[in-house]
Amino acid sequence: MKKITDLQGSFALHNGVQMPYFGLGVYQSEDGSEVINAVKAALNHGYRHIDTAAIYDNEEGVGTGIRESDVDRKDVFLTSKVWNTDQGYDATLKAFDASLKRLETDYLDLYLVHWPKGELSKETWKALEKLYKEKRVRAIGVSNFLQHHLEDLLTSAEIVPMVNQMEFHPYLVQQDLIDFCNNRGIQYEAWSPLMQGNIFDLDIMKDMASKYNKTIAQIVLRWDLQKGVVTIPKSSKKERIVANSDLFDFELSEEDVELLDGLEKGKRFGPDPDSFDF
């Protein structure tokens, strides 16, 4: 099991870059004061990882939040993603420049291909490799890539993705995919760890929260970390941002980790990577 220490702990990517294993996601956080205040609250509380994307339409606010926080940019692990309509070699390079401009930064810590787009994603990946070689981004990866998408990409990739960000929660564990990524040094990362709120309806989660005297969210997020999965729960409320990070004074037993693993249903609350085409 990977070592879990505190809110600013990290997992090492296969290129040696340290990726904080806990961060703030800003999907559906409105640009302007909402996302600015969320980013500031997270960073000032001790978070060091912020995850956004071009399609979220809040990169400007994220950049402002970082600058207005008490934390230097160099101490923040900042992720963004290239959207489907910007995939392809030249379009990706332009999209990257546009993201940097909106964020008002001169580099990213991680840049991801947001969704697989077949052969087009191979051209997108070549652009990411160029950006990485030019040291304009510290790490590159993918999002929503199933095993066959990864295998296809690896037929032409010079650089193995450092990260694969996937929908991940007790109803969608996909252990075979986690194992595939681990065997190739690809760090697994969770989006929608709380099942878009549906996790709170499960009796088993209520029982486990009572057992550990923790919230359901804290149980699930701790499970992510103990499985070696980076996690980025989204919230725009300061009190929830603080509560979500209160994960380092307890540990789930191996039996309870396995119990949550056993809830696997292959159920998605987000789009299916094999059919999503926007």
mmCIF file of C-alpha atoms in Angstrom:
data_model
loop_
_atom_site.group_PDB
_atom_site.id
_atom_site.type_symbol
_atom_site.label_atom_id
_atom_site.label_comp_id
_atom_site.label_asym_id
_atom_site.label_seq_id
_atom_site.Cartn_x
_atom_site.Cartn_y
_atom_site.Cartn_z
ATOM 1 C CA MET A 1 0.000 0.000 0.000
ATOM 2 C CA LYS A 2 1.245 3.476 -0.834
ATOM 3 C CA LYS A 3 2.121 5.631 2.149
ATOM 4 C CA ILE A 4 -0.539 8.115 3.265
ATOM 5 C CA THR A 5 0.629 10.839 5.628
ATOM 6 C CA ASP A 6 -1.284 14.113 5.622
ATOM 7 C CA LEU A 7 -3.158 16.585 3.439
ATOM 8 C CA GLN A 8 0.005 17.608 1.590
ATOM 9 C CA GLY A 9 1.237 14.073 0.998
ATOM 10 C CA SER A 10 1.816 12.840 -2.544
ATOM 11 C CA PHE A 11 2.345 9.846 -4.788
ATOM 12 C CA ALA A 12 5.349 9.764 -7.145
ATOM 13 C CA LEU A 13 4.525 9.611 -10.851
ATOM 14 C CA HIS A 14 6.691 7.441 -13.089
ATOM 15 C CA ASN A 15 8.766 10.470 -14.107
ATOM 16 C CA GLY A 16 9.508 11.321 -10.474
ATOM 17 C CA VAL A 17 7.079 14.244 -10.175
ATOM 18 C CA GLN A 18 5.214 14.240 -6.871
ATOM 19 C CA MET A 19 1.430 14.454 -7.343
ATOM 20 C CA PRO A 20 -0.543 15.404 -4.217
ATOM 21 C CA TYR A 21 -2.938 12.534 -3.669
ATOM 22 C CA PHE A 22 -5.764 14.755 -2.452
ATOM 23 C CA GLY A 23 -7.086 17.818 -4.225
ATOM 24 C CA LEU A 24 -10.017 20.010 -5.103
ATOM 25 C CA GLY A 25 -12.096 19.361 -8.195
ATOM 26 C CA VAL A 26 -13.952 22.340 -9.660
ATOM 27 C CA TYR A 27 -16.336 20.666 -12.119
ATOM 28 C CA GLN A 28 -19.591 22.696 -12.167
ATOM 29 C CA SER A 29 -18.106 25.394 -9.927
ATOM 30 C CA GLU A 30 -19.212 28.655 -11.491
ATOM 31 C CA ASP A 31 -16.486 30.945 -12.787
ATOM 32 C CA GLY A 32 -16.055 34.099 -10.751
ATOM 33 C CA SER A 33 -16.505 34.372 -7.003
ATOM 34 C CA GLU A 34 -17.727 30.790 -6.473
ATOM 35 C CA VAL A 35 -14.670 29.044 -7.883
ATOM 36 C CA ILE A 36 -12.269 31.778 -6.719
ATOM 37 C CA ASN A 37 -13.444 31.410 -3.124
ATOM 38 C CA ALA A 38 -13.387 27.595 -3.305
ATOM 39 C CA VAL A 39 -9.797 27.533 -4.573
ATOM 40 C CA LYS A 40 -8.682 30.072 -1.982
ATOM 41 C CA ALA A 41 -10.415 28.180 0.826
ATOM 42 C CA ALA A 42 -8.831 24.891 -0.237
ATOM 43 C CA LEU A 43 -5.320 26.232 -0.631
ATOM 44 C CA ASN A 44 -5.409 28.288 2.551
ATOM 45 C CA HIS A 45 -6.612 25.188 4.427
ATOM 46 C CA GLY A 46 -3.682 23.135 3.179
ATOM 47 C CA TYR A 47 -4.721 21.627 -0.165
ATOM 48 C CA ARG A 48 -1.975 21.713 -2.801
ATOM 49 C CA HIS A 49 -3.763 20.196 -5.804
ATOM 50 C CA ILE A 50 -6.399 21.893 -7.980
ATOM 51 C CA ASP A 51 -8.062 20.137 -10.931
ATOM 52 C CA THR A 52 -9.869 22.036 -13.690
ATOM 53 C CA ALA A 53 -10.490 21.648 -17.440
ATOM 54 C CA ALA A 54 -11.121 23.871 -20.430
ATOM 55 C CA ILE A 55 -14.721 22.634 -20.718
ATOM 56 C CA TYR A 56 -15.467 23.632 -17.103
ATOM 57 C CA ASP A 57 -15.276 27.259 -18.229
ATOM 58 C CA ASN A 58 -13.726 28.364 -14.945
ATOM 59 C CA GLU A 59 -9.983 28.392 -15.597
ATOM 60 C CA GLU A 60 -9.845 32.166 -15.187
ATOM 61 C CA GLY A 61 -11.391 31.928 -11.741
ATOM 62 C CA VAL A 62 -9.098 29.080 -10.765
ATOM 63 C CA GLY A 63 -6.068 31.161 -11.733
ATOM 64 C CA THR A 64 -7.387 34.114 -9.756
ATOM 65 C CA GLY A 65 -8.044 31.909 -6.735
ATOM 66 C CA ILE A 66 -4.472 30.634 -6.780
ATOM 67 C CA ARG A 67 -3.020 34.153 -7.056
ATOM 68 C CA GLU A 68 -5.263 35.479 -4.272
ATOM 69 C CA SER A 69 -4.454 32.580 -1.942
ATOM 70 C CA ASP A 70 -1.637 32.466 0.593
ATOM 71 C CA VAL A 71 0.171 29.802 -1.449
ATOM 72 C CA ASP A 72 2.822 30.377 -4.117
ATOM 73 C CA ARG A 73 2.035 29.030 -7.595
ATOM 74 C CA LYS A 74 5.110 26.782 -7.472
ATOM 75 C CA ASP A 75 3.610 24.967 -4.489
ATOM 76 C CA VAL A 76 0.299 24.219 -6.245
ATOM 77 C CA PHE A 77 -0.163 21.128 -8.426
ATOM 78 C CA LEU A 78 -2.425 22.467 -11.193
ATOM 79 C CA THR A 79 -4.203 20.219 -13.693
ATOM 80 C CA SER A 80 -6.221 21.070 -16.793
ATOM 81 C CA LYS A 81 -7.504 19.074 -19.750
ATOM 82 C CA VAL A 82 -7.904 19.427 -23.510
ATOM 83 C CA TRP A 83 -11.532 19.119 -24.618
ATOM 84 C CA ASN A 84 -12.780 16.848 -27.398
ATOM 85 C CA THR A 85 -13.398 19.597 -29.948
ATOM 86 C CA ASP A 86 -9.790 20.772 -29.513
ATOM 87 C CA GLN A 87 -8.188 17.374 -30.056
ATOM 88 C CA GLY A 88 -5.605 16.880 -32.802
ATOM 89 C CA TYR A 89 -1.971 17.977 -32.873
ATOM 90 C CA ASP A 90 -2.164 21.660 -33.805
ATOM 91 C CA ALA A 91 -5.518 22.260 -32.112
ATOM 92 C CA THR A 92 -4.216 20.792 -28.835
ATOM 93 C CA LEU A 93 -1.174 23.058 -28.833
ATOM 94 C CA LYS A 94 -3.465 26.058 -29.315
ATOM 95 C CA ALA A 95 -5.835 24.815 -26.618
ATOM 96 C CA PHE A 96 -2.944 24.450 -24.180
ATOM 97 C CA ASP A 97 -1.823 28.025 -24.838
ATOM 98 C CA ALA A 98 -5.399 29.231 -24.340
ATOM 99 C CA SER A 99 -5.644 27.407 -21.002
ATOM 100 C CA LEU A 100 -2.376 28.949 -19.802
ATOM 101 C CA LYS A 101 -3.629 32.387 -20.780
ATOM 102 C CA ARG A 102 -6.905 31.943 -18.897
ATOM 103 C CA LEU A 103 -5.096 30.563 -15.851
ATOM 104 C CA GLU A 104 -2.399 33.268 -16.114
ATOM 105 C CA THR A 105 0.398 30.780 -15.586
ATOM 106 C CA ASP A 106 3.332 29.808 -17.769
ATOM 107 C CA TYR A 107 3.157 26.058 -17.122
ATOM 108 C CA LEU A 108 0.877 23.261 -15.929
ATOM 109 C CA ASP A 109 1.757 20.484 -13.544
ATOM 110 C CA LEU A 110 -0.481 18.009 -15.372
ATOM 111 C CA TYR A 111 -2.280 18.168 -18.712
ATOM 112 C CA LEU A 112 -4.796 15.469 -19.628
ATOM 113 C CA VAL A 113 -6.597 14.260 -22.750
ATOM 114 C CA HIS A 114 -10.142 14.617 -21.422
ATOM 115 C CA TRP A 115 -11.801 11.758 -23.367
ATOM 116 C CA PRO A 116 -10.614 9.106 -25.841
ATOM 117 C CA LYS A 117 -11.246 10.018 -29.463
ATOM 118 C CA GLY A 118 -9.714 7.077 -31.329
ATOM 119 C CA GLU A 119 -6.997 7.907 -33.842
ATOM 120 C CA LEU A 120 -7.403 11.623 -33.131
ATOM 121 C CA SER A 121 -6.237 11.074 -29.565
ATOM 122 C CA LYS A 122 -2.932 9.720 -30.879
ATOM 123 C CA GLU A 123 -2.297 13.098 -32.538
ATOM 124 C CA THR A 124 -3.413 14.844 -29.369
ATOM 125 C CA TRP A 125 -0.959 12.717 -27.402
ATOM 126 C CA LYS A 126 1.904 13.680 -29.718
ATOM 127 C CA ALA A 127 1.123 17.315 -28.896
ATOM 128 C CA LEU A 128 1.203 16.532 -25.170
ATOM 129 C CA GLU A 129 4.537 14.781 -25.622
ATOM 130 C CA LYS A 130 5.880 17.909 -27.344
ATOM 131 C CA LEU A 131 4.667 20.123 -24.491
ATOM 132 C CA TYR A 132 6.249 17.755 -21.981
ATOM 133 C CA LYS A 133 9.597 17.666 -23.803
ATOM 134 C CA GLU A 134 9.550 21.458 -23.911
ATOM 135 C CA LYS A 135 8.981 21.458 -20.122
ATOM 136 C CA ARG A 136 5.800 23.495 -20.441
ATOM 137 C CA VAL A 137 4.017 20.803 -18.446
ATOM 138 C CA ARG A 138 5.532 18.670 -15.697
ATOM 139 C CA ALA A 139 3.433 15.568 -16.382
ATOM 140 C CA ILE A 140 0.976 14.360 -19.017
ATOM 141 C CA GLY A 141 -1.846 11.864 -18.877
ATOM 142 C CA VAL A 142 -5.306 10.870 -19.951
ATOM 143 C CA SER A 143 -8.825 10.804 -18.555
ATOM 144 C CA ASN A 144 -11.607 8.289 -19.142
ATOM 145 C CA PHE A 145 -9.348 5.843 -20.994
ATOM 146 C CA LEU A 146 -10.373 2.203 -20.575
ATOM 147 C CA GLN A 147 -7.799 -0.543 -21.038
ATOM 148 C CA HIS A 148 -8.344 -0.905 -24.774
ATOM 149 C CA HIS A 149 -8.009 2.872 -25.224
ATOM 150 C CA LEU A 150 -4.710 2.794 -23.343
ATOM 151 C CA GLU A 151 -3.443 -0.202 -25.290
ATOM 152 C CA ASP A 152 -4.271 1.546 -28.556
ATOM 153 C CA LEU A 153 -2.559 4.772 -27.463
ATOM 154 C CA LEU A 154 0.541 2.893 -26.343
ATOM 155 C CA THR A 155 1.050 1.451 -29.835
ATOM 156 C CA SER A 156 2.320 4.853 -30.976
ATOM 157 C CA ALA A 157 3.147 6.755 -27.773
ATOM 158 C CA GLU A 158 6.758 7.605 -26.973
ATOM 159 C CA ILE A 159 5.838 8.435 -23.380
ATOM 160 C CA VAL A 160 3.561 6.295 -21.230
ATOM 161 C CA PRO A 161 0.819 8.440 -19.637
ATOM 162 C CA MET A 162 1.650 9.346 -16.063
ATOM 163 C CA VAL A 163 -2.010 9.517 -14.956
ATOM 164 C CA ASN A 164 -5.416 8.082 -15.895
ATOM 165 C CA GLN A 165 -8.311 9.978 -14.324
ATOM 166 C CA MET A 166 -11.462 7.840 -14.216
ATOM 167 C CA GLU A 167 -14.918 7.764 -12.708
ATOM 168 C CA PHE A 168 -14.209 5.773 -9.573
ATOM 169 C CA HIS A 169 -16.366 4.877 -6.571
ATOM 170 C CA PRO A 170 -17.656 1.732 -4.801
ATOM 171 C CA TYR A 171 -20.108 0.974 -7.618
ATOM 172 C CA LEU A 172 -17.389 1.370 -10.302
ATOM 173 C CA VAL A 173 -14.098 0.014 -8.987
ATOM 174 C CA GLN A 174 -12.767 -1.520 -12.236
ATOM 175 C CA GLN A 175 -9.967 -3.299 -10.375
ATOM 176 C CA ASP A 176 -8.663 -4.877 -13.589
ATOM 177 C CA LEU A 177 -8.135 -1.395 -15.041
ATOM 178 C CA ILE A 178 -6.435 -0.209 -11.835
ATOM 179 C CA ASP A 179 -4.119 -3.233 -12.005
ATOM 180 C CA PHE A 180 -3.373 -2.590 -15.693
ATOM 181 C CA CYS A 181 -2.449 1.010 -14.896
ATOM 182 C CA ASN A 182 -0.392 0.077 -11.847
ATOM 183 C CA ASN A 183 1.566 -2.491 -13.854
ATOM 184 C CA ARG A 184 2.538 0.223 -16.346
ATOM 185 C CA GLY A 185 3.285 2.932 -13.823
ATOM 186 C CA ILE A 186 0.136 4.922 -14.651
ATOM 187 C CA GLN A 187 -1.246 6.667 -11.563
ATOM 188 C CA TYR A 188 -4.980 6.084 -11.145
ATOM 189 C CA GLU A 189 -7.092 9.104 -10.200
ATOM 190 C CA ALA A 190 -10.768 9.324 -9.215
ATOM 191 C CA TRP A 191 -13.465 11.661 -10.407
ATOM 192 C CA SER A 192 -17.002 11.519 -8.990
ATOM 193 C CA PRO A 193 -15.801 9.590 -5.909
ATOM 194 C CA LEU A 194 -19.113 10.296 -4.157
ATOM 195 C CA MET A 195 -21.238 8.845 -6.985
ATOM 196 C CA GLN A 196 -22.711 12.289 -7.707
ATOM 197 C CA GLY A 197 -24.217 12.261 -4.222
ATOM 198 C CA ASN A 198 -25.764 8.795 -4.475
ATOM 199 C CA ILE A 199 -23.223 7.361 -2.023
ATOM 200 C CA PHE A 200 -25.102 9.004 0.843
ATOM 201 C CA ASP A 201 -28.153 6.782 0.289
ATOM 202 C CA LEU A 202 -26.346 3.489 0.941
ATOM 203 C CA ASP A 203 -27.052 1.829 4.277
ATOM 204 C CA ILE A 204 -23.656 0.142 4.244
ATOM 205 C CA MET A 205 -22.013 3.563 4.084
ATOM 206 C CA LYS A 206 -24.126 4.833 6.962
ATOM 207 C CA ASP A 207 -23.074 1.830 9.045
ATOM 208 C CA MET A 208 -19.400 2.298 8.234
ATOM 209 C CA ALA A 209 -19.541 6.021 8.978
ATOM 210 C CA SER A 210 -21.034 5.211 12.375
ATOM 211 C CA LYS A 211 -18.372 2.565 13.035
ATOM 212 C CA TYR A 212 -15.482 4.982 12.424
ATOM 213 C CA ASN A 213 -17.275 8.091 13.715
ATOM 214 C CA LYS A 214 -16.655 9.765 10.352
ATOM 215 C CA THR A 215 -18.848 11.120 7.550
ATOM 216 C CA ILE A 216 -19.755 8.970 4.577
ATOM 217 C CA ALA A 217 -17.674 11.250 2.363
ATOM 218 C CA GLN A 218 -14.648 10.816 4.601
ATOM 219 C CA ILE A 219 -15.034 7.021 4.534
ATOM 220 C CA VAL A 220 -15.122 6.918 0.727
ATOM 221 C CA LEU A 221 -12.275 9.389 0.244
ATOM 222 C CA ARG A 222 -10.100 7.499 2.719
ATOM 223 C CA TRP A 223 -10.889 4.296 0.798
ATOM 224 C CA ASP A 224 -9.651 5.991 -2.385
ATOM 225 C CA LEU A 225 -6.349 6.892 -0.777
ATOM 226 C CA GLN A 226 -5.818 3.475 0.783
ATOM 227 C CA LYS A 227 -6.283 1.954 -2.663
ATOM 228 C CA GLY A 228 -3.525 4.246 -3.948
ATOM 229 C CA VAL A 229 -5.986 6.328 -5.977
ATOM 230 C CA VAL A 230 -5.581 10.115 -6.182
ATOM 231 C CA THR A 231 -8.906 11.796 -5.416
ATOM 232 C CA ILE A 232 -10.291 15.285 -6.129
ATOM 233 C CA PRO A 233 -13.753 15.737 -4.574
ATOM 234 C CA LYS A 234 -15.617 18.801 -5.759
ATOM 235 C CA SER A 235 -17.132 21.335 -3.407
ATOM 236 C CA SER A 236 -17.658 25.076 -3.451
ATOM 237 C CA LYS A 237 -18.502 25.307 0.277
ATOM 238 C CA LYS A 238 -15.632 26.067 2.648
ATOM 239 C CA GLU A 239 -16.951 23.888 5.462
ATOM 240 C CA ARG A 240 -17.235 20.874 3.166
ATOM 241 C CA ILE A 241 -13.818 21.532 1.635
ATOM 242 C CA VAL A 242 -12.399 21.435 5.153
ATOM 243 C CA ALA A 243 -14.411 18.364 6.204
ATOM 244 C CA ASN A 244 -13.520 16.391 3.070
ATOM 245 C CA SER A 245 -9.839 16.665 3.942
ATOM 246 C CA ASP A 246 -10.206 15.329 7.494
ATOM 247 C CA LEU A 247 -8.921 11.901 6.500
ATOM 248 C CA PHE A 248 -5.659 11.428 8.286
ATOM 249 C CA ASP A 249 -6.595 10.461 11.832
ATOM 250 C CA PHE A 250 -8.097 7.083 10.976
ATOM 251 C CA GLU A 251 -7.566 4.080 8.728
ATOM 252 C CA LEU A 252 -10.051 1.617 7.238
ATOM 253 C CA SER A 253 -9.399 -2.023 8.072
ATOM 254 C CA GLU A 254 -8.445 -4.328 5.223
ATOM 255 C CA GLU A 255 -11.804 -6.039 5.684
ATOM 256 C CA ASP A 256 -13.684 -2.770 5.222
ATOM 257 C CA VAL A 257 -11.628 -1.838 2.159
ATOM 258 C CA GLU A 258 -12.578 -5.227 0.697
ATOM 259 C CA LEU A 259 -16.197 -4.677 1.720
ATOM 260 C CA LEU A 260 -16.318 -1.446 -0.296
ATOM 261 C CA ASP A 261 -14.507 -3.132 -3.199
ATOM 262 C CA GLY A 262 -17.250 -5.761 -3.134
ATOM 263 C CA LEU A 263 -19.948 -3.187 -3.916
ATOM 264 C CA GLU A 264 -18.701 -3.106 -7.539
ATOM 265 C CA LYS A 265 -21.626 -3.104 -9.972
ATOM 266 C CA GLY A 266 -19.988 -1.650 -13.077
ATOM 267 C CA LYS A 267 -22.444 1.224 -12.636
ATOM 268 C CA ARG A 268 -21.629 4.646 -14.054
ATOM 269 C CA PHE A 269 -23.136 7.951 -12.995
ATOM 270 C CA GLY A 270 -21.238 9.750 -15.756
ATOM 271 C CA PRO A 271 -20.815 9.024 -19.485
ATOM 272 C CA ASP A 272 -19.482 5.736 -20.842
ATOM 273 C CA PRO A 273 -16.043 6.280 -22.438
ATOM 274 C CA ASP A 274 -16.954 3.844 -25.214
ATOM 275 C CA SER A 275 -19.981 5.851 -26.348
ATOM 276 C CA PHE A 276 -19.455 9.441 -25.185
ATOM 277 C CA ASP A 277 -18.781 11.701 -28.180
ATOM 278 C CA PHE A 278 -19.269 15.386 -27.526
#
